[in-house]
PDB file of C-alpha atoms in Angstrom:
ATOM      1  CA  UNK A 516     125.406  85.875 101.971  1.00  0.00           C
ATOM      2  CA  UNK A 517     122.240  84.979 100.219  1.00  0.00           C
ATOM      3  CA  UNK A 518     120.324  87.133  97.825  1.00  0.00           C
ATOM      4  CA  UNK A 519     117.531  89.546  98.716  1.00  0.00           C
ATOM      5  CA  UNK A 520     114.207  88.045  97.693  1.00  0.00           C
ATOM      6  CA  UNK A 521     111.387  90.557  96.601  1.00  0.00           C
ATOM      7  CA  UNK A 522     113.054  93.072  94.311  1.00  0.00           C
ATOM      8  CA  UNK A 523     111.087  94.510  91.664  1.00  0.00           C
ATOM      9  CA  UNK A 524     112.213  93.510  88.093  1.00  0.00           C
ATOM     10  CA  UNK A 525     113.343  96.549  85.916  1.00  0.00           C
ATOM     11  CA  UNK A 526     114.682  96.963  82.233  1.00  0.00           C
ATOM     12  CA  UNK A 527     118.241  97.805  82.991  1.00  0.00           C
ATOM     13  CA  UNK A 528     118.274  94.621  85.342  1.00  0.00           C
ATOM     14  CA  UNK A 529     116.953  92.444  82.222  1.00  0.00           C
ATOM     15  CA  UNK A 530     119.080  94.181  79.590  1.00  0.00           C
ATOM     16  CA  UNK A 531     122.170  93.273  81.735  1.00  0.00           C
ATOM     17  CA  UNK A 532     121.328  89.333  82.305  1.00  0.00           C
ATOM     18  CA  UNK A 533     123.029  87.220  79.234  1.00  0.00           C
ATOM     19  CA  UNK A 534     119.778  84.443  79.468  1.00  0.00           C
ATOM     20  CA  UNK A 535     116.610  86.452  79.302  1.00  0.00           C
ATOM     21  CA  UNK A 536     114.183  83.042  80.367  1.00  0.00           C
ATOM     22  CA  UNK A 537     112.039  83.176  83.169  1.00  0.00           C
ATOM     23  CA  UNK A 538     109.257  81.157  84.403  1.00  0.00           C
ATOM     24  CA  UNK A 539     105.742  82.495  86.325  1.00  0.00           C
ATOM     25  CA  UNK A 540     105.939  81.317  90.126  1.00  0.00           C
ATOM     26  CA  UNK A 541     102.800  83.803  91.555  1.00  0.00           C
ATOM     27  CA  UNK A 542     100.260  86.067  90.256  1.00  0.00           C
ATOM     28  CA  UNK A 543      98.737  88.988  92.828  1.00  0.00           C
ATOM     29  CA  UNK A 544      96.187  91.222  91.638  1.00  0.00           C
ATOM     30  CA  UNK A 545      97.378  94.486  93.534  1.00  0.00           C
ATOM     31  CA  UNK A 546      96.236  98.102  94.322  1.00  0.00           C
ATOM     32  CA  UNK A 547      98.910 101.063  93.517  1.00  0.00           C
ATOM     33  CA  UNK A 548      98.268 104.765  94.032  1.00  0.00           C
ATOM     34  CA  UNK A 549      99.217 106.961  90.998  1.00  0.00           C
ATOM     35  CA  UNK A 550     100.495 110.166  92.250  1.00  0.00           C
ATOM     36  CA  UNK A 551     100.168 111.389  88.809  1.00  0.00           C
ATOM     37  CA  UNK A 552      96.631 111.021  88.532  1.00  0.00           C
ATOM     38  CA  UNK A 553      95.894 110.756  92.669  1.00  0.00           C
ATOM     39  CA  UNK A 554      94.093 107.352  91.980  1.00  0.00           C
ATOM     40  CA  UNK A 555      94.364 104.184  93.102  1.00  0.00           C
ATOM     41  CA  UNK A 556      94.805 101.394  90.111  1.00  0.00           C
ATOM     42  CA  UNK A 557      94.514  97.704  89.991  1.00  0.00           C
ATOM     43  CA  UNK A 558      97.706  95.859  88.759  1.00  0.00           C
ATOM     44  CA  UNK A 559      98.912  92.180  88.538  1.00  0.00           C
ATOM     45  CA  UNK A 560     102.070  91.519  89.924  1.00  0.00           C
ATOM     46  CA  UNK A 561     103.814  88.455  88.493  1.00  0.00           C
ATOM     47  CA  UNK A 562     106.536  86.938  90.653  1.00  0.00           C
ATOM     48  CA  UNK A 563     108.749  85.300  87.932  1.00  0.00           C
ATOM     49  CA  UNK A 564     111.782  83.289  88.438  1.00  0.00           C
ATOM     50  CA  UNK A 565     114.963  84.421  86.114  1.00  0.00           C
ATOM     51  CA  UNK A 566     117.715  81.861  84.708  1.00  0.00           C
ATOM     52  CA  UNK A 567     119.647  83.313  87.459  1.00  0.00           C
ATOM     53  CA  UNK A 568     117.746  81.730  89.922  1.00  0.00           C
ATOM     54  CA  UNK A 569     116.912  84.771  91.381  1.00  0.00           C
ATOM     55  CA  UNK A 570     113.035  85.454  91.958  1.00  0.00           C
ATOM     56  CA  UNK A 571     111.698  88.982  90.757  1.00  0.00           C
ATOM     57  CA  UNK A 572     108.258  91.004  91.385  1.00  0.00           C
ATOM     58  CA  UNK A 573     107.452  92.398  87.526  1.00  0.00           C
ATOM     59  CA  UNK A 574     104.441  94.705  87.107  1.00  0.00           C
ATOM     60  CA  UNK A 575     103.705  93.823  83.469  1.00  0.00           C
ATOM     61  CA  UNK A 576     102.752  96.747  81.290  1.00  0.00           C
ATOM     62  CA  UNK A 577      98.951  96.450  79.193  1.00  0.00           C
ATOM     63  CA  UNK A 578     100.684  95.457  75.982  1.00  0.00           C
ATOM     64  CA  UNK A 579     102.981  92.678  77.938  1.00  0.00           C
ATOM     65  CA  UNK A 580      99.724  91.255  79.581  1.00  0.00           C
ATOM     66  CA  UNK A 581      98.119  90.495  75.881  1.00  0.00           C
ATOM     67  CA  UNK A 582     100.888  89.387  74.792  1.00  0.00           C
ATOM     68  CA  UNK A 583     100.968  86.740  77.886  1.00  0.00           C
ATOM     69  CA  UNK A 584      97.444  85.941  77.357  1.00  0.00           C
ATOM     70  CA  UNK A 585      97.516  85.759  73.884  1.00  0.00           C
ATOM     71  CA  UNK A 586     100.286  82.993  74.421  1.00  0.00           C
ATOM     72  CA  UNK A 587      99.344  81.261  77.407  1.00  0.00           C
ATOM     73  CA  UNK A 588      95.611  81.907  78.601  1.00  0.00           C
ATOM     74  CA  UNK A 589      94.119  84.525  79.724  1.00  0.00           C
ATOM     75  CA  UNK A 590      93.169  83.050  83.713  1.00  0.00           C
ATOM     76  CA  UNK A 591      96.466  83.391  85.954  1.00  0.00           C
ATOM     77  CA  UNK A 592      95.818  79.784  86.503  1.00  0.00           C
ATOM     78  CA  UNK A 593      96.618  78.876  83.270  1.00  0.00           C
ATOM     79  CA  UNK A 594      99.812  80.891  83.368  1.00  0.00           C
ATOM     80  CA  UNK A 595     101.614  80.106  86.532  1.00  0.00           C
ATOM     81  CA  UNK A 596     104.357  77.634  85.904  1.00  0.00           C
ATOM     82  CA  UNK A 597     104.542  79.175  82.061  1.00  0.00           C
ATOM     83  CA  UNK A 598     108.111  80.067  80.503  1.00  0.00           C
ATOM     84  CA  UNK A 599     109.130  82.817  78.177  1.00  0.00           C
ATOM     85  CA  UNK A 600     111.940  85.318  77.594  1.00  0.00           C
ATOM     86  CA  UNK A 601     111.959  89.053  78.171  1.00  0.00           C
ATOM     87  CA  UNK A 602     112.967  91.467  76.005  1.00  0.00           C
ATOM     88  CA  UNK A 603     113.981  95.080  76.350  1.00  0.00           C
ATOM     89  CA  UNK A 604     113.081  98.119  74.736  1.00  0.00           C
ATOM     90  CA  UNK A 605     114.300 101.401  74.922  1.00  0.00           C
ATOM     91  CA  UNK A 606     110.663 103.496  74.749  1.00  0.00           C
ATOM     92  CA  UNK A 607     109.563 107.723  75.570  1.00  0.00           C
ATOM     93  CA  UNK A 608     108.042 106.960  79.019  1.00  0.00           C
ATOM     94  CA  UNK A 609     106.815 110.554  80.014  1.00  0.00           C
ATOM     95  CA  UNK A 610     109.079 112.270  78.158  1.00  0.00           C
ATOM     96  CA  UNK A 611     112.160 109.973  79.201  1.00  0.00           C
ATOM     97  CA  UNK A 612     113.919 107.295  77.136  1.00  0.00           C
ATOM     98  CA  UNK A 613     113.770 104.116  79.629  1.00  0.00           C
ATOM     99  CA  UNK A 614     114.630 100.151  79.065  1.00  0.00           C
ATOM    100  CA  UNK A 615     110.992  98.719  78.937  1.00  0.00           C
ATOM    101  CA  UNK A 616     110.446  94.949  79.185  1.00  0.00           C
ATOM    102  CA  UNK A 617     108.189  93.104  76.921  1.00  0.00           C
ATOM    103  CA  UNK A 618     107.896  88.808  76.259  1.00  0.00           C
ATOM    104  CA  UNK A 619     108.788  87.334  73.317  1.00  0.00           C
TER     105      UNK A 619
END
């Protein structure tokens, strides 16, 4: 059986994986509807290759993005084919305590 390809990357799946290294494979700029505020938003979705081999769609959060830009660039060119480590944070997300995932 092989593994499914495509799954979106959350915190609980991070804060369970002993190596936290990935590397950037793709970078789409995608549209998402918030139901919350009935809007459409614009989003990039990094596809990012874990230490497990397995290959994960992430939708960085603002502070992540900086962070990543900060570090490697701020084109996608320049990061695609970049390295780094997540790391997981337990943070109020609309009045919920939820694993969050941030780069070191």
């Amino acid at each position: 059986m092989g593994q499914i390809d495509g799954l979106r990357l959350t915190g609980t799946y991070i804060s369970k994986l002993s190596d936290k290294n990935f590397q950037v494979m793709k970078i789409n700029k995608v549209s998402i509807h918030d139901a919350r505020t009935n809007k459409d938003k614009e989003l990039y979705q990094y596809s990012v290759k874990l230490s497990t081999g397995a290959v994960r769609t992430w939708l960085p959060c603002q502070k992540a993005l900086q962070h990543m830009a900060d570090m490697w660039g701020d084109t996608t060119e320049e990061q695609i084919g970049k390295k780094g480590k997540f790391k997981v944070v337990s943070k109020d997300v609309f009045g919920e305590t939820k694993p969050v995932i941030y780069v070191e």
